[in-house]
């Protein structure tokens, strides 16, 4: 090993631990020394904690008191590029390094060595005496070919007690041996033929592959309507990456989408890739983590945190549905996986593919500015065409009270059912009714701990706070005036819409797709498969349905309230509405049948609604970009959100005001601070929330100034401060 990269026994090393310490700790290299980046266990007070050798020791501590590293863990050392990535990502998001290290070590039992287990195979010897049970064991081993089985697996499959197996081992007829627990993943074969590509698909694939061949950093926006074959195209880039012996990572926004994708990978490459998300068992997570570092896997499909796996030679990161808001981690380390993917790739000479039908404005602007390449797939594959889109002007429709499906939309649904096709009614509101009001006194039922109204969930027979998750039974009497039987729902959620649908289309089979109605990701997956196979006539869904599911018989999408996303103070409201509506509309007519999307709106003349209907996306982006440029907000300026929270309202306001007064470090870089103001949701879980917003020029060194600014004051006990760089939402 090179001198610099290895520390000999007794040398001082600086170790980064997962403990909240805010600095590196000095230790002495243990017997046998340790490599730079090695995973180690070190003593800290009376405990032993996980750490990584981050560099040479500083020697600032009393040398006599420096303790040795307890042991070096049996795991591939964290590579220089990964250490650089964690450092840069931590600096950018102002996240302490111990938390960054935790992100990179989210696999249980890392310290336990490779982990051996006993496995059993057929041996050369013959048993002295054959019994039925012994015959079954030997036959079972035969059946499994050369595969090694554990004692439990073998005895179970043969239907014998474990002592029978042990008896055969004693006689040499079965061999017992140790085998590592974390096995490499089955080989993916990039040479298996893919689908023949259409001309524009082939051109797109070719240009992605050029970047992969060059083995340099580059980011490409792969833009194409839903169904244009973006997935087919980037699978070709994955193939090229595997051919070159490098690893690939595909990030998906939603666990529910993984199953369909894994099947496609298996069809393309002949085996299933590694999977990484919250639904994966801890044994399997450990295996993925280790194999990523040792090169025992070629492709990982996963959620945003897969970015922090210790890949040994990452050549490609695909961010599918790159505009999806779930890529932004909203608690703990506040990072956007899309941006971090670009950072990581730039440090390891990898390519990034950002795939979307409706990219976010940041990505669009980066492509405009030439920082990202851009490839457009303009037509849908095969005969599938983009649906026709029309507005239903709700001001002109005759609506009965407490009904939300206009006569025009109802007629369209009717026609689809008659034709044996599916219709989707989209409403981005979970539950039965967003508001419960007392008809006697006008009181609206709110959450006890938050500044939010409680949403009635009739399936669960409870009121639920969508902010903190608190629930309570629906009261009989008004909590304010005591009147009984006067509480009434106001406005629709998907459950209430389902009632209207059942009343209007009594013959139709109705499926409601809302995340809270499914106990598990598996249950949801099964429902989606059932619907895709024709198991429903009318689908009622929240934004869950906007995310890439393929329903071939779906030909009509009705958007119940297209104006919903246009309200609110969020700077991304227009962009979000635009994306969501286009995604939802993209669900219609994915197979041979042509689709129709109908948008119920009270403001058909609104620029966003007009852009959606007109299909002139570039015009929408340009107008939105000009608006943001004028306001000096992202991507043309920089924002940081600072949220202070405390059970004590006065304390939190005072602290916020004091911070705002001491704005010299911010003014020095030309940044401005706004607030403190009550956050849009002013109380969550009994904590009062106050927000400051910092706005700076695009080129200003914002992080350093923010750190200096926030570091001036020590928050009082019980007051929490979180800083969100590039905030996506303004909660
Ligand atoms: P996107 O990712 O843009 O939504 P997909 O790659 O999922 O599009 O393609 C949509 C559908 O069309 C999929 O069922 C896919 O298998 C099919 N498809 C796309 N391109 C081809 C092709 N060249 N040959 C055969 N089927 C294709
Ligand atoms: Zn609440």
XYZ file of C-alpha atoms and ligand atoms in Angstrom:
759
model
C 0.000 0.000 0.000
C 1.221 3.535 -0.690
C 2.804 5.241 2.327
C 0.323 8.099 2.562
C -2.620 5.762 2.378
C -1.557 3.551 5.209
C -0.804 4.263 8.851
C 1.540 1.949 10.744
C 0.892 0.739 14.221
C 1.102 3.545 16.775
C 0.829 6.391 14.250
C -1.743 9.073 15.046
C -4.892 8.966 12.946
C -7.877 11.330 12.885
C -11.162 9.453 13.019
C -14.602 10.697 11.997
C -17.275 9.010 14.091
C -21.039 8.876 13.847
C -21.286 10.659 17.207
C -22.428 14.300 17.405
C -19.028 15.823 18.178
C -18.374 18.291 15.416
C -14.693 17.359 15.112
C -12.344 14.493 14.351
C -10.810 12.490 17.180
C -7.216 11.300 17.417
C -6.378 7.654 17.950
C -3.343 5.459 17.465
C -3.333 3.012 14.586
C -3.772 -0.513 15.939
C -1.539 -3.519 15.528
C -1.071 -4.149 11.829
C -1.821 -0.495 11.111
C -4.844 0.770 9.198
C -5.631 2.213 5.814
C -6.863 5.710 5.121
C -10.656 5.395 4.911
C -10.730 2.186 6.962
C -13.882 1.514 8.970
C -12.871 1.206 12.596
C -14.282 0.784 16.032
C -12.844 3.253 18.544
C -13.271 3.789 22.285
C -15.196 6.915 23.252
C -15.617 7.259 26.987
C -16.909 3.920 28.153
C -18.382 3.043 24.740
C -17.122 1.798 21.416
C -18.323 3.670 18.370
C -18.142 3.341 14.602
C -15.756 5.576 12.715
C -13.698 6.050 9.579
C -9.989 6.895 9.419
C -10.211 10.355 7.874
C -6.570 11.424 7.800
C -3.402 11.776 9.837
C -3.908 12.687 13.499
C -3.645 16.299 14.570
C -1.733 15.607 17.762
C -3.508 18.459 19.504
C -4.585 16.220 22.338
C -2.265 15.066 25.154
C -0.338 12.326 23.283
C -0.058 10.199 26.412
C -3.824 9.957 26.627
C -4.522 9.008 23.036
C -6.004 5.536 22.910
C -5.549 2.976 20.170
C -8.191 2.055 17.626
C -10.056 -0.958 19.036
C -10.244 -2.834 15.764
C -10.347 -2.393 12.045
C -13.613 -3.651 10.586
C -13.642 -6.136 7.790
C -15.090 -3.851 5.127
C -13.606 -2.148 2.084
C -12.150 1.232 3.202
C -14.167 4.311 2.261
C -12.596 5.591 -0.920
C -11.167 9.062 -1.325
C -13.880 10.085 -3.758
C -16.559 8.996 -1.289
C -14.928 10.936 1.532
C -14.766 13.949 -0.736
C -18.418 13.461 -1.637
C -19.526 13.327 2.000
C -17.459 16.404 2.803
C -18.754 18.434 -0.133
C -22.357 17.337 0.390
C -22.097 18.145 4.098
C -20.627 21.562 3.383
C -23.270 22.350 0.788
C -26.222 21.339 2.941
C -24.627 22.568 6.192
C -25.016 19.081 7.631
C -22.591 17.987 10.374
C -20.145 15.340 9.186
C -21.237 12.740 11.722
C -24.691 12.813 10.146
C -23.184 12.507 6.684
C -21.270 9.449 7.872
C -24.456 7.971 9.246
C -26.036 8.344 5.823
C -23.129 6.410 4.367
C -23.302 3.587 6.902
C -26.980 2.803 6.997
C -26.520 -0.945 6.937
C -26.853 -2.948 10.116
C -24.035 -5.140 11.369
C -21.266 -3.481 9.378
C -18.841 -4.318 12.133
C -19.589 -7.986 12.187
C -17.105 -9.051 9.568
C -18.135 -10.840 6.418
C -20.146 -13.265 8.525
C -19.756 -16.915 7.758
C -22.455 -19.503 7.908
C -22.357 -23.258 7.649
C -23.591 -24.743 4.405
C -23.982 -28.352 3.258
C -23.117 -30.143 0.005
C -22.912 -33.729 -1.227
C -19.672 -35.397 -0.171
C -17.824 -38.331 -1.729
C -18.503 -40.858 1.032
C -21.385 -43.308 1.331
C -23.299 -43.834 4.571
C -22.873 -47.193 6.277
C -26.603 -47.780 6.241
C -29.337 -46.198 4.139
C -32.595 -45.062 5.712
C -35.515 -43.331 4.015
C -34.586 -40.117 5.722
C -30.975 -40.330 4.555
C -32.062 -41.063 0.990
C -34.276 -37.981 1.032
C -31.382 -35.778 2.168
C -29.088 -37.020 -0.584
C -31.838 -36.671 -3.180
C -32.554 -33.153 -2.045
C -28.907 -32.202 -2.492
C -29.001 -33.765 -5.942
C -32.102 -31.797 -6.799
C -30.458 -28.495 -5.888
C -27.494 -29.309 -8.108
C -24.277 -27.915 -6.771
C -25.996 -25.320 -4.613
C -25.054 -25.192 -0.972
C -27.895 -25.189 1.543
C -27.993 -24.207 5.197
C -28.852 -26.854 7.766
C -32.358 -25.487 8.164
C -32.956 -25.241 4.419
C -31.670 -28.756 3.773
C -33.498 -30.471 6.631
C -36.649 -28.526 5.766
C -36.561 -29.378 2.066
C -35.848 -33.064 2.787
C -38.438 -33.212 5.563
C -36.028 -34.713 8.104
C -34.654 -33.665 11.462
C -31.307 -31.888 11.531
C -29.717 -34.845 13.313
C -30.126 -36.921 10.135
C -28.000 -34.411 8.255
C -25.438 -34.343 11.061
C -25.248 -38.147 10.925
C -24.454 -38.022 7.214
C -21.792 -35.384 7.846
C -20.135 -37.676 10.382
C -19.860 -40.317 7.665
C -18.561 -38.042 4.923
C -21.646 -38.433 2.719
C -22.432 -34.762 3.260
C -19.817 -32.056 3.631
C -20.255 -29.171 6.029
C -18.348 -26.005 5.164
C -18.174 -22.333 5.964
C -19.383 -19.917 3.328
C -19.653 -16.131 3.411
C -23.046 -14.703 4.256
C -22.886 -11.769 1.865
C -22.721 -13.280 -1.574
C -22.190 -11.291 -4.751
C -25.276 -10.586 -6.845
C -25.996 -12.700 -9.909
C -24.294 -11.486 -13.051
C -26.216 -9.079 -15.276
C -25.447 -9.672 -18.919
C -25.363 -6.490 -20.989
C -24.950 -8.516 -24.191
C -28.448 -9.936 -24.077
C -30.470 -8.255 -26.810
C -32.584 -5.237 -25.822
C -35.743 -4.206 -27.622
C -35.073 -2.901 -31.105
C -35.135 0.865 -30.717
C -37.006 3.353 -32.831
C -34.826 5.845 -34.671
C -34.986 8.733 -32.182
C -34.596 6.283 -29.297
C -31.508 4.767 -30.904
C -29.979 8.195 -31.417
C -30.670 9.134 -27.813
C -29.157 5.887 -26.543
C -26.107 6.387 -28.697
C -25.383 9.817 -27.368
C -25.806 8.666 -23.757
C -23.411 5.801 -24.474
C -20.776 8.189 -25.821
C -20.575 9.826 -22.413
C -20.283 6.461 -20.707
C -17.500 5.374 -23.057
C -15.536 8.524 -22.348
C -15.631 7.687 -18.617
C -15.867 11.349 -17.762
C -18.421 13.354 -15.845
C -21.446 14.706 -17.665
C -25.146 15.265 -16.990
C -27.885 14.793 -19.555
C -31.521 15.732 -19.321
C -33.485 12.972 -21.047
C -36.808 14.564 -21.710
C -39.744 12.833 -23.283
C -43.436 12.399 -22.735
C -44.563 9.474 -20.626
C -44.365 6.381 -22.786
C -41.766 7.732 -25.208
C -39.316 5.054 -24.146
C -37.008 6.953 -21.782
C -36.596 3.825 -19.682
C -35.668 1.719 -22.726
C -33.135 4.355 -23.690
C -31.421 4.703 -20.356
C -31.305 0.920 -19.952
C -28.986 1.028 -22.990
C -26.757 3.445 -21.086
C -26.820 1.030 -18.150
C -25.814 -1.773 -20.542
C -22.862 0.242 -21.838
C -21.799 1.034 -18.279
C -21.897 -2.660 -17.324
C -19.979 -3.586 -20.471
C -17.190 -1.313 -19.308
C -17.192 -3.119 -15.979
C -18.448 -0.129 -14.030
C -21.399 0.015 -11.639
C -24.705 1.776 -12.246
C -27.337 3.216 -9.947
C -30.950 3.889 -10.895
C -32.928 6.060 -8.481
C -36.706 5.794 -8.501
C -39.002 8.170 -6.625
C -41.431 5.616 -5.318
C -40.993 2.116 -3.875
C -44.206 1.042 -5.543
C -42.494 1.524 -8.917
C -39.573 -0.752 -8.121
C -41.271 -4.082 -8.802
C -42.191 -3.224 -12.389
C -38.735 -1.844 -12.982
C -36.945 -4.906 -11.566
C -38.926 -7.085 -13.923
C -37.786 -4.951 -16.842
C -34.169 -5.176 -15.726
C -34.450 -8.934 -15.440
C -35.920 -9.162 -18.923
C -33.114 -6.995 -20.286
C -30.066 -8.367 -18.432
C -31.143 -11.869 -17.393
C -30.999 -11.372 -13.624
C -32.299 -9.100 -10.907
C -30.166 -6.218 -9.641
C -29.615 -5.228 -6.024
C -32.439 -3.299 -4.406
C -32.106 -0.557 -1.783
C -35.017 1.129 -0.007
C -36.873 1.081 3.269
C -38.715 -2.123 2.350
C -35.516 -4.186 2.032
C -34.573 -6.515 4.926
C -31.620 -5.567 7.083
C -29.631 -8.649 6.028
C -30.124 -7.659 2.425
C -29.192 -4.021 3.107
C -25.970 -5.198 4.629
C -25.303 -7.351 1.587
C -25.982 -4.459 -0.816
C -23.723 -2.147 1.169
C -20.838 -4.601 1.264
C -21.173 -5.725 -2.338
C -21.278 -2.119 -3.555
C -17.916 -1.584 -1.884
C -16.372 -4.859 -2.992
C -17.619 -4.819 -6.552
C -19.970 -7.740 -5.965
C -22.829 -5.953 -7.677
C -23.290 -4.209 -10.995
C -26.550 -2.325 -10.598
C -28.494 -0.942 -7.667
C -32.103 0.168 -8.011
C -33.216 2.248 -5.115
C -34.403 5.256 -3.225
C -32.474 8.490 -2.774
C -30.314 7.168 0.096
C -28.690 4.663 -2.298
C -26.516 7.594 -3.379
C -24.589 7.110 -0.165
C -23.665 3.482 -0.850
C -19.887 2.989 -1.051
C -19.735 2.017 -4.753
C -16.214 1.107 -5.801
C -16.557 2.138 -9.446
C -19.722 4.031 -10.172
C -20.065 4.962 -13.843
C -23.710 6.013 -14.194
C -26.483 7.439 -12.059
C -29.988 7.625 -13.484
C -32.487 9.813 -11.666
C -35.871 8.713 -12.985
C -38.715 11.263 -12.728
C -36.081 13.769 -11.692
C -38.653 16.478 -10.903
C -40.247 14.339 -8.196
C -40.416 16.077 -4.833
C -39.621 12.885 -2.955
C -35.973 13.289 -3.985
C -35.738 16.039 -1.442
C -35.090 14.638 2.004
C -37.118 16.802 4.355
C -35.780 15.785 7.731
C -32.378 15.067 9.225
C -29.915 15.867 6.464
C -31.819 18.164 4.114
C -30.506 17.228 0.690
C -31.848 16.929 -2.794
C -30.816 13.575 -4.250
C -30.926 14.956 -7.780
C -28.326 17.599 -7.005
C -26.269 15.230 -4.901
C -26.245 12.714 -7.763
C -24.642 15.354 -9.952
C -22.077 16.126 -7.260
C -21.242 12.485 -6.682
C -20.881 11.771 -10.395
C -18.585 14.761 -10.876
C -16.235 13.280 -8.284
C -16.012 9.812 -9.818
C -16.073 10.479 -13.565
C -19.587 9.193 -13.934
C -22.499 10.190 -16.134
C -25.860 11.353 -14.817
C -29.112 10.901 -16.683
C -32.016 13.004 -15.424
C -35.130 11.496 -16.913
C -38.489 13.235 -16.921
C -41.499 14.219 -18.950
C -41.698 17.433 -16.950
C -38.262 18.417 -15.645
C -38.001 20.896 -12.829
C -37.160 24.437 -13.746
C -33.633 24.146 -12.298
C -32.829 21.292 -14.643
C -34.471 22.981 -17.601
C -32.416 26.115 -16.912
C -29.178 24.142 -16.555
C -29.840 22.583 -19.932
C -30.615 26.004 -21.445
C -27.346 27.318 -20.024
C -25.447 24.410 -21.559
C -24.364 22.932 -18.239
C -26.363 19.812 -18.978
C -26.815 18.156 -22.322
C -30.403 17.652 -23.384
C -32.017 14.925 -25.415
C -35.673 15.057 -26.388
C -37.817 12.080 -27.257
C -40.724 13.722 -28.950
C -43.142 10.991 -29.827
C -44.718 8.214 -27.908
C -43.487 4.778 -28.774
C -45.609 2.881 -31.256
C -49.131 4.135 -31.772
C -49.728 5.609 -28.337
C -50.291 9.334 -28.646
C -50.415 12.125 -26.121
C -53.970 12.569 -24.940
C -56.083 15.415 -26.114
C -56.477 17.941 -23.312
C -59.458 20.173 -22.689
C -60.708 22.400 -19.902
C -64.160 22.116 -18.389
C -65.138 25.626 -17.339
C -66.784 25.011 -13.986
C -68.410 28.456 -14.021
C -70.611 27.240 -16.854
C -71.473 23.814 -15.420
C -74.635 23.198 -13.422
C -73.354 21.766 -10.181
C -75.532 20.357 -7.415
C -74.320 21.126 -3.903
C -71.775 18.644 -2.572
C -71.101 17.224 -6.016
C -67.767 17.569 -7.763
C -68.173 15.707 -11.015
C -69.543 18.043 -13.659
C -72.179 16.812 -16.129
C -69.626 17.088 -18.949
C -67.115 14.924 -17.120
C -69.820 12.464 -16.085
C -70.845 11.976 -19.719
C -67.246 11.279 -20.712
C -66.869 8.721 -17.916
C -70.115 7.070 -18.998
C -68.846 6.699 -22.538
C -65.610 5.032 -21.406
C -67.400 2.534 -19.210
C -69.674 1.626 -22.113
C -66.613 1.071 -24.308
C -65.037 -1.210 -21.694
C -62.239 1.256 -21.021
C -60.993 2.816 -17.804
C -61.397 6.333 -16.452
C -59.260 7.975 -13.793
C -60.587 10.729 -11.572
C -57.727 12.642 -10.034
C -58.028 14.565 -6.790
C -54.941 15.326 -4.786
C -56.628 15.151 -1.403
C -56.571 12.170 0.881
C -59.446 11.342 3.207
C -63.154 12.114 3.098
C -63.354 15.859 3.641
C -60.611 18.407 4.275
C -62.719 20.426 6.711
C -65.347 19.564 9.307
C -67.490 22.509 10.333
C -70.174 22.989 12.998
C -73.346 24.257 11.370
C -74.459 25.803 14.647
C -71.449 27.962 15.497
C -69.145 27.781 12.482
C -66.304 26.159 14.420
C -63.859 24.134 12.307
C -62.242 21.148 13.982
C -58.498 21.649 14.258
C -55.545 19.649 15.529
C -54.750 20.180 19.208
C -51.025 20.382 18.524
C -50.797 21.988 15.114
C -52.078 24.967 13.282
C -53.998 22.736 10.880
C -57.546 21.585 10.346
C -58.228 17.916 10.831
C -59.185 15.826 7.845
C -61.998 13.345 8.142
C -61.018 9.825 7.114
C -64.233 7.894 6.939
C -62.719 4.488 6.107
C -60.753 4.757 9.325
C -63.654 6.483 11.129
C -61.299 9.146 12.468
C -60.127 12.696 12.097
C -56.479 12.888 11.079
C -54.005 15.754 11.163
C -52.010 15.589 7.916
C -49.309 17.638 9.598
C -48.393 15.543 12.622
C -50.447 12.409 12.095
C -52.493 12.850 15.285
C -55.918 11.245 15.120
C -59.108 11.398 17.136
C -62.592 9.952 16.748
C -65.200 12.127 15.095
C -66.960 13.886 17.996
C -70.739 13.720 18.320
C -71.000 17.234 19.720
C -69.207 20.362 18.546
C -66.123 20.850 20.733
C -66.790 24.599 20.738
C -70.555 25.114 21.281
C -71.633 21.633 22.322
C -74.392 21.373 19.706
C -75.034 17.750 18.787
C -75.419 16.356 15.287
C -74.501 19.622 13.585
C -70.993 18.707 12.381
C -70.758 18.576 8.608
C -68.020 17.794 6.076
C -66.937 20.562 3.715
C -65.202 19.911 0.410
C -64.145 16.630 -1.138
C -61.355 14.147 -0.499
C -60.953 10.968 -2.542
C -63.171 8.995 -0.174
C -66.042 11.414 -0.609
C -65.523 11.480 -4.351
C -65.783 7.680 -4.257
C -69.255 8.055 -2.714
C -70.354 10.351 -5.496
C -68.980 7.945 -8.090
C -70.762 4.988 -6.478
C -74.044 6.884 -6.520
C -73.624 8.046 -10.114
C -72.193 4.920 -11.668
C -73.678 2.128 -9.564
C -72.618 -0.560 -12.055
C -68.965 0.470 -12.245
C -66.155 -1.215 -10.342
C -64.344 1.524 -8.446
C -60.784 1.475 -7.061
C -59.439 4.181 -4.772
C -55.668 4.706 -4.873
C -54.579 6.772 -1.918
C -51.447 6.028 0.074
C -53.245 5.873 3.422
C -55.617 3.151 2.260
C -52.914 0.529 1.907
C -51.271 -1.244 4.796
C -48.068 -1.988 2.897
C -46.159 -1.273 -0.280
C -46.980 -4.832 -1.303
C -50.724 -4.323 -0.902
C -50.508 -1.199 -3.025
C -48.439 -2.993 -5.648
C -51.003 -5.777 -5.875
C -53.819 -3.284 -6.274
C -51.961 -1.484 -9.044
C -51.347 -4.756 -10.876
C -55.007 -5.665 -10.503
C -56.114 -2.329 -11.928
C -53.655 -2.585 -14.806
C -55.143 -5.987 -15.644
C -58.578 -4.418 -15.946
C -59.827 -4.959 -12.397
C -61.563 -1.582 -12.199
C -63.650 0.682 -14.418
C -63.111 3.894 -12.510
C -59.923 4.702 -10.624
C -59.966 7.460 -8.063
C -56.513 8.611 -7.120
C -54.295 11.120 -5.388
C -50.856 12.083 -6.708
C -49.855 8.485 -6.166
C -51.254 7.717 -9.606
C -49.227 10.449 -11.286
C -46.041 8.485 -10.786
C -45.316 6.313 -13.747
C -47.767 3.460 -13.348
C -48.866 1.935 -16.577
C -52.596 1.359 -17.041
C -53.039 0.261 -20.658
C -56.858 0.396 -20.662
C -57.014 3.897 -19.267
C -58.298 6.370 -21.833
C -59.847 9.171 -19.808
C -58.412 11.309 -17.060
C -60.675 13.743 -15.259
C -58.931 16.260 -13.030
C -61.486 17.188 -10.393
C -59.881 20.437 -9.292
C -57.137 21.702 -11.551
C -56.995 24.954 -9.562
C -55.990 23.239 -6.331
C -52.254 23.582 -6.810
C -52.445 27.156 -8.058
C -53.374 28.531 -4.673
C -50.816 29.046 -1.951
C -47.693 31.084 -1.595
C -45.184 28.516 -2.791
C -42.855 29.815 -5.451
C -43.064 26.463 -7.202
C -46.873 26.289 -7.207
C -47.212 26.933 -10.936
C -44.429 24.521 -11.826
C -45.837 21.789 -9.585
C -49.325 22.140 -10.991
C -47.976 22.057 -14.510
C -45.956 18.908 -13.833
C -48.696 17.139 -11.966
C -51.364 17.850 -14.560
C -49.145 16.715 -17.396
C -48.133 13.579 -15.543
C -51.715 12.726 -14.784
C -52.796 13.455 -18.311
C -49.941 11.222 -19.457
C -51.678 8.270 -17.800
C -54.368 8.307 -20.454
C -54.032 6.355 -23.658
C -50.698 4.683 -23.080
C -51.510 1.667 -25.204
C -53.251 1.603 -28.595
C -56.237 3.692 -27.573
C -56.186 7.438 -27.736
C -56.598 9.275 -24.484
C -58.539 12.318 -23.377
C -57.794 14.508 -20.383
C -60.443 16.862 -18.991
C -59.468 19.518 -16.477
C -62.193 20.988 -14.295
C -61.214 24.585 -13.577
C -62.750 27.910 -12.598
C -59.971 29.839 -14.305
C -59.369 28.392 -17.748
C -57.616 31.630 -18.685
C -54.888 31.177 -16.032
C -51.449 31.051 -17.735
C -50.600 27.671 -16.183
C -53.868 26.075 -17.256
C -53.433 27.552 -20.732
C -49.888 26.217 -20.960
C -51.059 22.752 -19.940
C -53.824 22.727 -22.500
C -51.796 24.354 -25.247
C -49.036 21.803 -24.857
C -46.446 24.525 -25.461
C -44.129 23.495 -22.728
C -41.166 25.580 -23.761
C -43.361 28.676 -23.599
C -44.383 27.752 -20.092
C -40.779 27.242 -18.974
C -39.668 30.488 -20.552
C -42.429 32.480 -18.876
C -41.808 30.836 -15.527
C -38.040 31.361 -15.868
C -38.524 35.053 -16.638
C -40.743 35.384 -13.579
C -38.153 33.816 -11.300
C -35.354 35.833 -12.826
C -37.265 39.026 -12.099
C -37.783 37.928 -8.502
C -34.168 36.809 -8.116
C -35.218 33.403 -6.810
C -33.944 29.906 -7.730
C -32.542 28.946 -10.081
C -31.488 32.565 -10.703
C -30.775 33.426 -7.093
C -30.216 31.458 -3.953
C -32.521 30.829 -1.033
C -32.080 29.264 2.352
C -34.928 28.626 4.729
C -34.294 28.744 8.448
C -36.961 27.249 10.669
C -36.823 27.800 14.419
C -39.159 25.831 16.620
C -39.863 25.681 20.316
C -42.755 25.044 22.673
C -42.222 28.622 23.855
C -43.654 31.107 21.363
C -41.986 34.159 22.828
C -38.557 32.528 23.060
C -38.641 31.449 19.453
C -39.619 34.908 18.194
C -36.995 36.614 20.315
C -34.286 34.303 19.090
C -35.407 34.834 15.497
C -35.394 38.606 15.871
C -31.952 38.563 17.432
C -30.641 36.477 14.541
C -32.215 38.855 12.046
C -30.554 41.827 13.783
C -27.122 40.261 13.655
C -27.118 39.983 9.883
C -23.628 41.412 9.291
C -22.159 38.095 8.035
C -24.991 37.908 5.509
C -24.830 41.535 4.449
C -21.125 41.082 3.761
C -21.983 38.747 0.877
C -24.876 40.913 -0.234
C -27.508 38.545 1.147
C -30.738 39.677 2.737
C -32.658 38.126 5.569
C -36.452 38.233 5.792
C -38.455 37.527 8.914
C -38.892 36.235 11.476
C -42.437 35.404 10.515
C -44.705 32.622 11.617
C -44.057 29.674 9.300
C -46.979 28.858 6.967
C -47.769 26.062 9.383
C -47.177 27.943 12.578
C -47.485 25.102 15.019
C -46.588 21.442 14.617
C -46.707 18.872 17.413
C -47.082 21.613 19.979
C -43.980 23.455 18.774
C -44.266 27.006 17.530
C -42.486 27.551 14.267
C -40.917 30.707 13.022
C -39.256 31.135 9.694
C -36.489 33.302 8.341
C -35.675 33.382 4.689
C -32.236 34.269 3.369
C -31.897 35.414 -0.185
C -28.613 35.845 -2.033
C -27.143 36.235 -5.478
C -26.429 33.081 -7.364
C -22.679 33.457 -7.027
C -22.614 34.474 -3.336
C -20.734 32.137 -0.945
C -23.920 31.475 0.967
C -23.033 28.439 3.094
C -20.004 29.952 4.799
C -21.910 33.144 5.573
C -24.890 31.187 6.900
C -22.675 29.094 9.141
C -21.005 32.201 10.557
C -24.349 33.958 10.992
C -26.110 31.066 12.706
C -23.038 30.342 14.819
C -23.208 33.753 16.529
C -25.989 32.716 18.870
C -26.378 29.619 20.941
C -30.006 28.512 20.804
C -31.680 28.237 24.202
C -32.558 24.762 25.441
C -35.551 23.308 23.647
C -35.189 25.564 20.610
C -34.363 23.777 17.402
C -32.918 25.385 14.324
C -32.832 23.782 10.903
C -31.326 25.330 7.823
C -32.610 24.216 4.459
C -30.506 25.157 1.454
C -32.598 25.414 -1.738
C -35.852 24.787 0.121
C -38.498 23.027 -1.935
C -41.373 23.830 0.320
C -41.970 26.627 2.728
C -43.490 24.822 5.646
P -41.063 6.152 -20.464
O -39.963 5.701 -19.557
O -40.671 7.302 -21.345
O -42.389 6.350 -19.810
P -40.964 3.435 -21.381
O -39.529 3.178 -21.651
O -41.534 2.908 -20.116
O -41.285 4.986 -21.509
O -41.796 2.912 -22.627
C -43.209 2.896 -22.627
C -43.706 1.546 -23.146
O -43.330 1.369 -24.484
C -43.110 0.404 -22.360
O -44.066 -0.600 -22.189
C -41.966 -0.059 -23.249
O -41.654 -1.400 -23.038
C -42.499 0.234 -24.633
N -41.415 0.541 -25.551
C -40.710 1.683 -25.604
N -39.770 1.633 -26.564
C -39.869 0.403 -27.125
C -39.184 -0.270 -28.187
N -38.189 0.313 -28.861
N -39.596 -1.529 -28.502
C -40.604 -2.124 -27.837
N -41.287 -1.545 -26.825
C -40.926 -0.291 -26.465
Zn -51.395 17.956 14.292
